[in-house]
mmCIF file of C-alpha atoms in Angstrom:
data_model
loop_
_atom_site.group_PDB
_atom_site.id
_atom_site.type_symbol
_atom_site.label_atom_id
_atom_site.label_comp_id
_atom_site.label_asym_id
_atom_site.label_seq_id
_atom_site.Cartn_x
_atom_site.Cartn_y
_atom_site.Cartn_z
ATOM 1 C CA MET A 1 222.493 -0.649 -13.607
ATOM 2 C CA THR A 2 226.137 0.030 -13.122
ATOM 3 C CA TYR A 3 227.393 3.560 -13.103
ATOM 4 C CA TYR A 4 230.788 4.235 -14.605
ATOM 5 C CA PRO A 5 232.329 7.572 -13.726
ATOM 6 C CA VAL A 6 233.162 9.719 -16.725
ATOM 7 C CA ASP A 7 236.150 11.971 -16.744
ATOM 8 C CA PRO A 8 235.095 15.645 -17.279
ATOM 9 C CA ALA A 9 238.005 16.095 -19.686
ATOM 10 C CA VAL A 10 236.552 13.334 -21.861
ATOM 11 C CA LEU A 11 233.139 15.030 -21.789
ATOM 12 C CA ARG A 12 234.713 18.371 -22.756
ATOM 13 C CA ALA A 13 236.676 16.747 -25.565
ATOM 14 C CA SER A 14 233.512 15.071 -26.819
ATOM 15 C CA ALA A 15 231.590 18.357 -26.717
ATOM 16 C CA GLU A 16 234.428 20.167 -28.492
ATOM 17 C CA SER A 17 234.530 17.449 -31.126
ATOM 18 C CA GLN A 18 230.763 17.808 -31.603
ATOM 19 C CA ARG A 19 231.082 21.612 -31.936
ATOM 20 C CA HIS A 20 233.940 21.202 -34.385
ATOM 21 C CA SER A 21 231.849 18.822 -36.499
ATOM 22 C CA GLU A 22 228.969 21.303 -36.473
ATOM 23 C CA GLN A 23 231.296 24.150 -37.445
ATOM 24 C CA VAL A 24 232.695 22.107 -40.318
ATOM 25 C CA ALA A 25 229.159 21.312 -41.492
ATOM 26 C CA HIS A 26 228.204 25.006 -41.300
ATOM 27 C CA ALA A 27 231.352 25.987 -43.199
ATOM 28 C CA ARG A 28 230.565 23.449 -45.926
ATOM 29 C CA ARG A 29 226.999 24.742 -46.237
ATOM 30 C CA ALA A 30 228.304 28.313 -46.393
ATOM 31 C CA ALA A 31 230.801 27.348 -49.104
ATOM 32 C CA THR A 32 228.060 25.633 -51.105
ATOM 33 C CA ALA A 33 225.817 28.674 -50.746
ATOM 34 C CA ALA A 34 228.678 30.948 -51.852
ATOM 35 C CA GLU A 35 229.277 28.804 -54.950
ATOM 36 C CA GLU A 36 225.578 28.872 -55.828
ATOM 37 C CA SER A 37 225.517 32.627 -55.302
ATOM 38 C CA ALA A 38 228.538 33.055 -57.586
ATOM 39 C CA GLU A 39 226.846 30.952 -60.274
ATOM 40 C CA ARG A 40 223.663 33.017 -60.016
ATOM 41 C CA LEU A 41 225.632 36.262 -60.183
ATOM 42 C CA SER A 42 227.470 34.969 -63.233
ATOM 43 C CA SER A 43 224.211 34.140 -65.005
ATOM 44 C CA LEU A 44 222.808 37.537 -63.971
ATOM 45 C CA LEU A 45 225.880 39.247 -65.426
ATOM 46 C CA THR A 46 225.455 37.318 -68.676
ATOM 47 C CA ALA A 47 221.790 38.330 -68.866
ATOM 48 C CA MET A 48 222.674 41.975 -68.201
ATOM 49 C CA GLU A 49 225.315 41.901 -70.948
ATOM 50 C CA GLN A 50 222.748 40.466 -73.363
ATOM 51 C CA ASN A 51 220.235 43.157 -72.382
ATOM 52 C CA LEU A 52 222.878 45.828 -72.925
ATOM 53 C CA ALA A 53 223.634 44.451 -76.390
ATOM 54 C CA ILE A 54 219.919 44.461 -77.231
ATOM 55 C CA ALA A 55 219.561 48.033 -75.952
ATOM 56 C CA LYS A 56 222.520 49.195 -78.051
ATOM 57 C CA SER A 57 221.062 47.486 -81.094
ATOM 58 C CA ALA A 58 217.684 49.128 -80.482
ATOM 59 C CA GLN A 59 219.354 52.517 -80.061
ATOM 60 C CA GLU A 60 221.240 52.102 -83.344
ATOM 61 C CA ALA A 61 218.010 51.115 -85.098
ATOM 62 C CA ALA A 62 216.233 54.159 -83.634
ATOM 63 C CA GLU A 63 219.026 56.471 -84.805
ATOM 64 C CA LYS A 64 218.887 54.964 -88.288
ATOM 65 C CA SER A 65 215.103 55.377 -88.345
ATOM 66 C CA GLU A 66 215.426 58.992 -87.224
ATOM 67 C CA ARG A 67 217.913 59.738 -90.025
ATOM 68 C CA HIS A 68 215.569 58.108 -92.530
ATOM 69 C CA SER A 69 212.643 60.181 -91.226
ATOM 70 C CA ARG A 70 214.661 63.391 -91.582
ATOM 71 C CA ILE A 71 215.588 62.534 -95.164
ATOM 72 C CA ILE A 72 211.940 61.802 -95.978
ATOM 73 C CA SER A 73 210.846 65.080 -94.325
ATOM 74 C CA TRP A 74 213.359 67.205 -96.228
ATOM 75 C CA SER A 75 212.501 65.388 -99.460
ATOM 76 C CA SER A 76 208.789 66.029 -98.883
ATOM 77 C CA LEU A 77 209.513 69.707 -98.227
ATOM 78 C CA ALA A 78 211.544 69.954 -101.437
ATOM 79 C CA ILE A 79 208.782 68.251 -103.446
ATOM 80 C CA GLY A 80 206.173 70.560 -101.859
ATOM 81 C CA LEU A 81 208.212 73.661 -102.731
ATOM 82 C CA ALA A 82 208.763 72.394 -106.276
ATOM 83 C CA SER A 83 205.017 71.775 -106.627
ATOM 84 C CA LEU A 84 204.283 75.270 -105.309
ATOM 85 C CA GLY A 85 206.765 76.747 -107.775
ATOM 86 C CA ALA A 86 205.209 74.788 -110.638
ATOM 87 C CA ALA A 87 201.736 75.953 -109.592
ATOM 88 C CA ILE A 88 202.867 79.590 -109.507
ATOM 89 C CA VAL A 89 204.443 79.238 -112.953
ATOM 90 C CA ALA A 90 201.248 77.624 -114.283
ATOM 91 C CA ILE A 91 199.134 80.466 -112.877
ATOM 92 C CA VAL A 92 201.439 83.116 -114.348
ATOM 93 C CA VAL A 93 201.492 81.421 -117.755
ATOM 94 C CA SER A 94 197.711 80.980 -117.861
ATOM 95 C CA VAL A 95 196.966 84.642 -117.064
#
């Protein structure tokens, strides 16, 4: 086997080239991961906006239901008082 001397500068250049290639590969993987993260954040933001719209809709429905319940309660009170008044009048007339 024949041994050929290798210049240390060539070895350093080769090692630097290898490191540079690895750094480029790492940078590409990091860029890909950042893009995927941005896509996931975008879909998360969309989902949160949809949830907010649903929550607002539910709140509006609850407020409408509460108003309806108040109207029914006051109407029931008025009918009860009218019935009480009619009963008192009936008792007074029958005596």
